[in-house]
Short mmCIF file of C-alpha atoms in Angstrom, two decimals:
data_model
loop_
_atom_site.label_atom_id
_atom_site.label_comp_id
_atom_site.label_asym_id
_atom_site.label_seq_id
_atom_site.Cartn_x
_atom_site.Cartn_y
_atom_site.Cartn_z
CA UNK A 13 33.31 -20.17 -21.22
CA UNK A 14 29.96 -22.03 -21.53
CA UNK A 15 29.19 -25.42 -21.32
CA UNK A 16 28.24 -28.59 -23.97
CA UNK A 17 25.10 -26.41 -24.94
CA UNK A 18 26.61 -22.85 -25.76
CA UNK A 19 24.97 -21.20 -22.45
CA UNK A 20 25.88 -20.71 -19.29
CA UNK A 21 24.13 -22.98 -16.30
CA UNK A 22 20.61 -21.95 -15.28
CA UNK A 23 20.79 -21.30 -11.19
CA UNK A 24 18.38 -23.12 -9.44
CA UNK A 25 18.25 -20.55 -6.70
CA UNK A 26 18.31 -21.17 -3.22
CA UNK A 27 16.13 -23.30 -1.00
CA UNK A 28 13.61 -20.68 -0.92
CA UNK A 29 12.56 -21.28 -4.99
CA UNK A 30 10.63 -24.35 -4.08
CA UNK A 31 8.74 -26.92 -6.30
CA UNK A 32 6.27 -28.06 -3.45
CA UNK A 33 2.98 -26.24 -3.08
CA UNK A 34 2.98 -22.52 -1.80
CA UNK A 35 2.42 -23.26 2.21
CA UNK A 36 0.06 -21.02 3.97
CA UNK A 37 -3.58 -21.08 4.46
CA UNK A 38 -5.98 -21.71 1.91
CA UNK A 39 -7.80 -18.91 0.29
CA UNK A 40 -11.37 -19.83 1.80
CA UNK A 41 -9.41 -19.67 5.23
CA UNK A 42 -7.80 -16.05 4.62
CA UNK A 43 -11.03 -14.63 3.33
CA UNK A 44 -12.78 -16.01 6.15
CA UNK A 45 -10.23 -14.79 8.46
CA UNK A 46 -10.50 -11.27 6.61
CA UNK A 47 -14.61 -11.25 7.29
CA UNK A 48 -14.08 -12.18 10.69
CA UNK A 49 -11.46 -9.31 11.39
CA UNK A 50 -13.68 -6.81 9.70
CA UNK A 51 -17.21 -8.13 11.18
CA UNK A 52 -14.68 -7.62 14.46
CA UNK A 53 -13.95 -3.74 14.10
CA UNK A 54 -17.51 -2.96 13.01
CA UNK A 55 -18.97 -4.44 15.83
CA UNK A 56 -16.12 -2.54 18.38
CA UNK A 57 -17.01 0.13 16.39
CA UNK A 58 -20.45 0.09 17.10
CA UNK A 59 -20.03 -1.17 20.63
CA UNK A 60 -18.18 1.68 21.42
CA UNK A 61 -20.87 3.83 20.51
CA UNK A 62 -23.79 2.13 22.02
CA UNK A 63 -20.95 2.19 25.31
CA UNK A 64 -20.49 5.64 25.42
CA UNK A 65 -21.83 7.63 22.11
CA UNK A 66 -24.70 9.78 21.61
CA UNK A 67 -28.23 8.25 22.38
CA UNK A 68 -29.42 6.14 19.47
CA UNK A 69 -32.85 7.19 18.46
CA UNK A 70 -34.02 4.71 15.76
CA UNK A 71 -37.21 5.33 13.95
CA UNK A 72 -37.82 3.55 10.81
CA UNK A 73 -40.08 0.96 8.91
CA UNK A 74 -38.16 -1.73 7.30
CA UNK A 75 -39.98 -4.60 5.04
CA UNK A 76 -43.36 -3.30 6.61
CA UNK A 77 -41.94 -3.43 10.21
CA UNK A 78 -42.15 -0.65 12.65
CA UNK A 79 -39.12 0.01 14.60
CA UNK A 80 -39.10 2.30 17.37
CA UNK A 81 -35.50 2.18 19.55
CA UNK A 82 -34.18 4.71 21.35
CA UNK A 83 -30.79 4.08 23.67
CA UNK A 84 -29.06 6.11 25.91
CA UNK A 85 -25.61 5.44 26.23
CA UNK A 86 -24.85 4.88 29.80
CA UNK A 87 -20.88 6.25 29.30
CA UNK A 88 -20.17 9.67 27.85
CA UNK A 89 -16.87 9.26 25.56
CA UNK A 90 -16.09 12.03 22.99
CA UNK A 91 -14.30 10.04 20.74
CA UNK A 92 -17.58 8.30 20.16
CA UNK A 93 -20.21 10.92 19.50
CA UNK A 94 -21.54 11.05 16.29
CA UNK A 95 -19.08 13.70 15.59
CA UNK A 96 -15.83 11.99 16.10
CA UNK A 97 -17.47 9.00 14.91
CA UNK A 98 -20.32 8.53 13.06
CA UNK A 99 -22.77 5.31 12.55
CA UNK A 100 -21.39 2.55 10.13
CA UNK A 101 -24.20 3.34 8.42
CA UNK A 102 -24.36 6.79 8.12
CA UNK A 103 -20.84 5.91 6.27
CA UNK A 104 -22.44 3.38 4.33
CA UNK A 105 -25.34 5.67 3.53
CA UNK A 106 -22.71 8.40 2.55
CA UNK A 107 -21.83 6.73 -0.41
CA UNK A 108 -25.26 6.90 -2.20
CA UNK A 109 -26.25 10.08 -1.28
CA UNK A 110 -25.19 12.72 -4.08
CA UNK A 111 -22.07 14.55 -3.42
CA UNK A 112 -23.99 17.75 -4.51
CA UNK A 113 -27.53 18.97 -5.19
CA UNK A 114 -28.76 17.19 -8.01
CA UNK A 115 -25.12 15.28 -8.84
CA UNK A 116 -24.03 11.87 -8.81
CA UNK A 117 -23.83 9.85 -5.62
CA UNK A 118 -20.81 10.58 -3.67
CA UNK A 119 -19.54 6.76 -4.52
CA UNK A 120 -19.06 7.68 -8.04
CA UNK A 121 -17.26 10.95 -7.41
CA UNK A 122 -14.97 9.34 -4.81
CA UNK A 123 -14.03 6.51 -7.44
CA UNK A 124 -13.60 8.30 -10.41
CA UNK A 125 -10.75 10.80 -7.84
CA UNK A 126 -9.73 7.27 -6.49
CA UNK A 127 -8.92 6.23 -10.37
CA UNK A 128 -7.16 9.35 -10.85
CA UNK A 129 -4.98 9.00 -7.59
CA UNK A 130 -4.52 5.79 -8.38
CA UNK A 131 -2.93 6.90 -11.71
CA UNK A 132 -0.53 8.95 -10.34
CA UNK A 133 1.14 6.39 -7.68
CA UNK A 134 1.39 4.18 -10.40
CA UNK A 135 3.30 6.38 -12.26
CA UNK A 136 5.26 7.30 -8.95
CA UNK A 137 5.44 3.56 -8.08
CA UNK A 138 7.59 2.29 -11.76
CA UNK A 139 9.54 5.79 -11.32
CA UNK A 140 10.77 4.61 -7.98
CA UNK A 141 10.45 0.96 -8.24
CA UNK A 142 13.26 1.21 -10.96
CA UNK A 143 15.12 3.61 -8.69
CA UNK A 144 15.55 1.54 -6.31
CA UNK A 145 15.52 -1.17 -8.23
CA UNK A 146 19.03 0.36 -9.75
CA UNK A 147 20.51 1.41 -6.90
CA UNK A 148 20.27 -2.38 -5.43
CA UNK A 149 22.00 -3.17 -8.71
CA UNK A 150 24.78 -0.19 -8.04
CA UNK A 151 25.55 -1.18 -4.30
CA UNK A 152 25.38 -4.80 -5.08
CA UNK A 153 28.48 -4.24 -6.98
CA UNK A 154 30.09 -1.54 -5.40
CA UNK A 155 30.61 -1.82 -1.92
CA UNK A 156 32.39 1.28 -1.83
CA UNK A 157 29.43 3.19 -2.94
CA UNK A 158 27.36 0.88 -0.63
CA UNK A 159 29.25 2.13 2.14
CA UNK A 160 28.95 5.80 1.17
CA UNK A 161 25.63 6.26 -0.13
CA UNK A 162 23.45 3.64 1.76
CA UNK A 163 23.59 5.94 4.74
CA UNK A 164 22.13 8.68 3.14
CA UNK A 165 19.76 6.47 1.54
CA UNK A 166 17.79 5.57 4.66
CA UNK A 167 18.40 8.89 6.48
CA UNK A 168 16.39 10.15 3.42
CA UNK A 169 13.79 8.18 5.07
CA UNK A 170 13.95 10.20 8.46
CA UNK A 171 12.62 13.33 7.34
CA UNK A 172 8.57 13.97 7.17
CA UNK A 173 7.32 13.66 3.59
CA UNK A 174 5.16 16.33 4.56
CA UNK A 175 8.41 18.68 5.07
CA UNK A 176 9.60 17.16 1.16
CA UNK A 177 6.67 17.92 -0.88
CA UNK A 178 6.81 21.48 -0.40
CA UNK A 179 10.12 21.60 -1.62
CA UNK A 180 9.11 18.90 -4.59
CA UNK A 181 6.46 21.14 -5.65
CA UNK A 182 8.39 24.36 -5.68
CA UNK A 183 11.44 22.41 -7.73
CA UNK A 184 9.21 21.26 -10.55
CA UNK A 185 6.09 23.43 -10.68
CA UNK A 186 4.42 21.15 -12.55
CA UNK A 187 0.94 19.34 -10.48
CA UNK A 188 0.88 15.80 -11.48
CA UNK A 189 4.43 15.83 -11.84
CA UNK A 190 5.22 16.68 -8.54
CA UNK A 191 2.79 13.91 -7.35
CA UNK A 192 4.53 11.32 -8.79
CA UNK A 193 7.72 12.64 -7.62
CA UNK A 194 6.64 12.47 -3.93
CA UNK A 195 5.28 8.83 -4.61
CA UNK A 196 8.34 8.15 -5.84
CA UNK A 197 10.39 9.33 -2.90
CA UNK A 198 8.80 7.07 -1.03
CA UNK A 199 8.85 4.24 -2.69
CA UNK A 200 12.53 3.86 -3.86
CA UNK A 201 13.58 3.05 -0.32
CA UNK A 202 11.50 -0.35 0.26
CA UNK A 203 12.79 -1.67 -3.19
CA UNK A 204 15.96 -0.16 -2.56
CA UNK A 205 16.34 -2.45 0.53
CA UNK A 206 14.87 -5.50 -0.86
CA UNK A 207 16.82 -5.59 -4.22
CA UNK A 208 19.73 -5.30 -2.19
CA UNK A 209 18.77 -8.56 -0.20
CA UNK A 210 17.68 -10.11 -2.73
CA UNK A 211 20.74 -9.37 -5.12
CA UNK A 212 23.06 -11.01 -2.70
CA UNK A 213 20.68 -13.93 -1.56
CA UNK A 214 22.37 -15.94 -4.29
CA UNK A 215 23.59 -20.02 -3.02
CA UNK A 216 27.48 -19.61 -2.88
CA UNK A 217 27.51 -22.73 -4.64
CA UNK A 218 25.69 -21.50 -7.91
CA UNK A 219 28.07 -18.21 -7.52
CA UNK A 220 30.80 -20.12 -7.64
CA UNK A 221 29.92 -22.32 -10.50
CA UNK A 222 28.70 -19.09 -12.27
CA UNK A 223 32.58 -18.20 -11.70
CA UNK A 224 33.96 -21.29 -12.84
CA UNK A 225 32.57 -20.45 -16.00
CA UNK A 226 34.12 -17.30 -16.91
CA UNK A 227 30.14 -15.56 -16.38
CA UNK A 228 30.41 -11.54 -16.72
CA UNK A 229 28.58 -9.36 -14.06
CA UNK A 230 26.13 -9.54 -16.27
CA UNK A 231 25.28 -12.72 -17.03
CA UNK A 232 25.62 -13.26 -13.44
CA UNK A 233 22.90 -10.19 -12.55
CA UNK A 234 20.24 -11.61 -15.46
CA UNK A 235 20.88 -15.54 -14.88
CA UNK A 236 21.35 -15.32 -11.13
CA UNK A 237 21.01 -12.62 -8.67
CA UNK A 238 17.80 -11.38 -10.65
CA UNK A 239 15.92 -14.48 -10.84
CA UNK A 240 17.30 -15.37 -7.21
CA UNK A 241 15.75 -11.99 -5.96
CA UNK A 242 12.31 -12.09 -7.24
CA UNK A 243 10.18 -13.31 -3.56
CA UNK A 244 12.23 -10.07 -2.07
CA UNK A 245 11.40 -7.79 -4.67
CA UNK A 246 7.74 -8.77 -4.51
CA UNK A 247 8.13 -7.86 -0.89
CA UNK A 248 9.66 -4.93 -1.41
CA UNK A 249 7.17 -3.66 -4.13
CA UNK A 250 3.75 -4.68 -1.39
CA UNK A 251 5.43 -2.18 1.06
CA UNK A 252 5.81 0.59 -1.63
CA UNK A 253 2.77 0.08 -3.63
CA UNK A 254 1.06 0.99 -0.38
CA UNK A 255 3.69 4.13 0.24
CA UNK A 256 2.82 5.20 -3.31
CA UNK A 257 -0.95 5.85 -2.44
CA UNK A 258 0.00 7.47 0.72
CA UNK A 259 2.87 9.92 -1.64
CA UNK A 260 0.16 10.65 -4.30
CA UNK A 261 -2.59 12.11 -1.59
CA UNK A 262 0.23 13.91 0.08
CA UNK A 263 1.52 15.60 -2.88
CA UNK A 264 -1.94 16.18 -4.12
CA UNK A 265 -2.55 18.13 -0.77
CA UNK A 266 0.61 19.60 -1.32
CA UNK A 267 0.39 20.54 -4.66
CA UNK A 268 -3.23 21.69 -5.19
CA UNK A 269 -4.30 19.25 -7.63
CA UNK A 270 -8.07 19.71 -8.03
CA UNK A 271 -8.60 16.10 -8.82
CA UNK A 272 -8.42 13.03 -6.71
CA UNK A 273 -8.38 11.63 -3.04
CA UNK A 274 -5.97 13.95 -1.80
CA UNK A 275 -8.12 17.23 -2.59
CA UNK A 276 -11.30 15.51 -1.66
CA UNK A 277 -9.91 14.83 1.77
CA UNK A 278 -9.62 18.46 2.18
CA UNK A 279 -12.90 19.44 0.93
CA UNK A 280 -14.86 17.49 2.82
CA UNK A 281 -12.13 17.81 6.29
CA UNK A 282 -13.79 21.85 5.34
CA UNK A 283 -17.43 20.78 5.99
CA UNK A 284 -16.86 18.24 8.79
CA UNK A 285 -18.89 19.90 11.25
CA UNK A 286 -21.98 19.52 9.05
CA UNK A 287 -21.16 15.86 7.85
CA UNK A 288 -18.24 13.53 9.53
CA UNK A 289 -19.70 10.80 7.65
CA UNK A 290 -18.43 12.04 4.19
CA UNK A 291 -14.98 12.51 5.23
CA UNK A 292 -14.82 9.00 6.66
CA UNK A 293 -16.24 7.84 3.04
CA UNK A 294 -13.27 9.32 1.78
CA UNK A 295 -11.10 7.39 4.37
CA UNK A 296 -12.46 3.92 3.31
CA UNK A 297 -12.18 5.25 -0.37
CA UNK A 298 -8.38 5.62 0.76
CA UNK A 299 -8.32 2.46 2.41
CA UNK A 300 -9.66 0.55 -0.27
CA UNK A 301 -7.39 1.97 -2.74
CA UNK A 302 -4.52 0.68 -0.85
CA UNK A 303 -5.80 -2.59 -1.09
CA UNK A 304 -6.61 -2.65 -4.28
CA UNK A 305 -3.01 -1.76 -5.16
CA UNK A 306 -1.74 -4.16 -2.50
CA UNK A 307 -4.04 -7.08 -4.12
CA UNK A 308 -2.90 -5.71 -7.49
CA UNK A 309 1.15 -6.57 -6.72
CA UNK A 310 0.43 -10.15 -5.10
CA UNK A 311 -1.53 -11.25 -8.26
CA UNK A 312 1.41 -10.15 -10.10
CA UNK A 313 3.30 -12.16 -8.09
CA UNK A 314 1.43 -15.02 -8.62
CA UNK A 315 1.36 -14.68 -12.38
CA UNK A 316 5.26 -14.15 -12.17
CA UNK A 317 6.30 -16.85 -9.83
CA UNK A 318 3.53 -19.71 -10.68
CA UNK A 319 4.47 -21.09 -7.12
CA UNK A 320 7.90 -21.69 -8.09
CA UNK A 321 9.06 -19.84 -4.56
CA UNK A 322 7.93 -19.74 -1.34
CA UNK A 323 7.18 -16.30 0.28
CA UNK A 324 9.99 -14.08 1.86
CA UNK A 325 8.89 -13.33 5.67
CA UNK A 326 10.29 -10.51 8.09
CA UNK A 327 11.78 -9.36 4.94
CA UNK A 328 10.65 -5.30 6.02
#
């Protein structure tokens, strides 16, 4: 049955699909906020050193200035030694120095692995992202299998991934497919979770008139519970777009992939006695890919929603 037009009513979704503007800070005040948080860690970062480090001999000539400094820390802390942790700008300094005799600088080499891990919990994330994605759509209209299945689905989450790629890597015996099936596994479960939220955060009232009208399942899923669930999908797909990056440099461990961040951890985790400052280059390199993905899903969220809902909060 449809109405005067030939199509069944549009749902409006529930209070949370807003027309007013998006609340929240502006984005001046969250990139200041950002800068102040990092300025923040570098600086207890540094304290800690100058605390209880190793002395700080400083001899250098910048813009024609002579700068002689030497410091000895007054506290002796081992998790602050130049070992354990080096200078921010040894780190920084890491980057441009070449990752071998005569090569490119160690900034180029890290990206170019970074662009190839990158590639691989993409892959992983759509593989599980539709996953879970489905299985929201299964439970949603089965509670019997809900009731079955959902406990295995988050006791899947209770063993170590690092127990699971082994066994991924042994199944399929194939390198970059194995990565992207352990960035899979652990990304289903987020979306899993906030499909099903979001699949049954539908206003009773648009249900209803949905049933009124004689609407299928389906026209019910694609005109209603799917448009109602986009905020919690988005929130679902931040979670596991950073559990994708963390899946691809385990299975890459795991699987002995010669490319990417995962094999460069362990190369330079093998020379850490003669430079700590390259491994932690390969840390940020880690961290900043997990941002970058992370930035990646909320400007497709933006793009999607145009503002049209407000965001989804203690969703995970």
């Amino acid at each position: 049955m449809t109405t005067a037009s030939g199509s069944l009513p549009r749902a409006s979704g529930r209070p949370i699909a807003a027309t007013g503007p998006r609340p929240g800070r502006s984005r001046r005040q969250r990139v200041a906020g950002l800068a102040v948080v990092l300025v923040g860690l570098l600086v207890l970062w540094e304290g800690a050193k100058w605390l209880g480090g190793d002395p700080w001999r400083i001899h250098a000539t910048i813009a024609g200035v002579q700068i002689d400094y030497e410091h000895f820390p007054p506290l002796k802390w081992r998790i602050a030694d130049d070992l354990s942790l080096p200078h921010v700008w040894d780190i920084i300094r890491a980057f441009v120095d070449p990752a071998q005799r005569g090569g490119p600088p160690l900034g180029v080499v890290l990206s170019g692995q970074a662009a190839f891990t990158l590639a691989e919990a993409f892959a992983g994330f759509v593989i599980g992202g539709l996953l879970g994605l489905g299985l929201g759509i299964f439970f949603v209209h089965s509670r019997l299998a809900e009731r079955a299945l959902v406990p295995y689905v988050v006791a899947s989450q209770t063993v170590p991934i690092l127990a699971i790629a082994p066994l991924v890597v042994v199944a399929i015996k194939a390198d970059w497919l194995s990565v992207m099936a352990v960035a899979a596994y652990l990304t289903f479960f987020p979306v899993t979770i906030a499909s099903l939220r979001g699949l049954r955060a539908v206003d009773p009232r648009a249900l209803e008139l949905f049933r009124s009208y004689a609407a299928s399942r389906r026209q019910i899923l694609w005109q209603l519970r799917l448009p109602t669930s986009v905020p919690y999908l988005f929130a679902g797909f931040r979670v596991a777009a950073a559990a994708s990056i963390i899946g691809a440099i385990i299975g890459e461990q795991t699987a002995g992939v010669a490319s990417g961040l995962g094999s460069a951890i362990i190369n330079y985790n093998q020379y850490y006695i003669s430079a700590p400052e390259r491994l932690w280059a390969t840390i940020v390199m880690c961290t900043v890919l997990g941002l970058f993905f992370f930035g990646a899903i909320n400007i497709a969220e933006a793009i999607v929603t145009r503002g049209r809902y407000r965001p989804v909060e203690g969703l995970l």
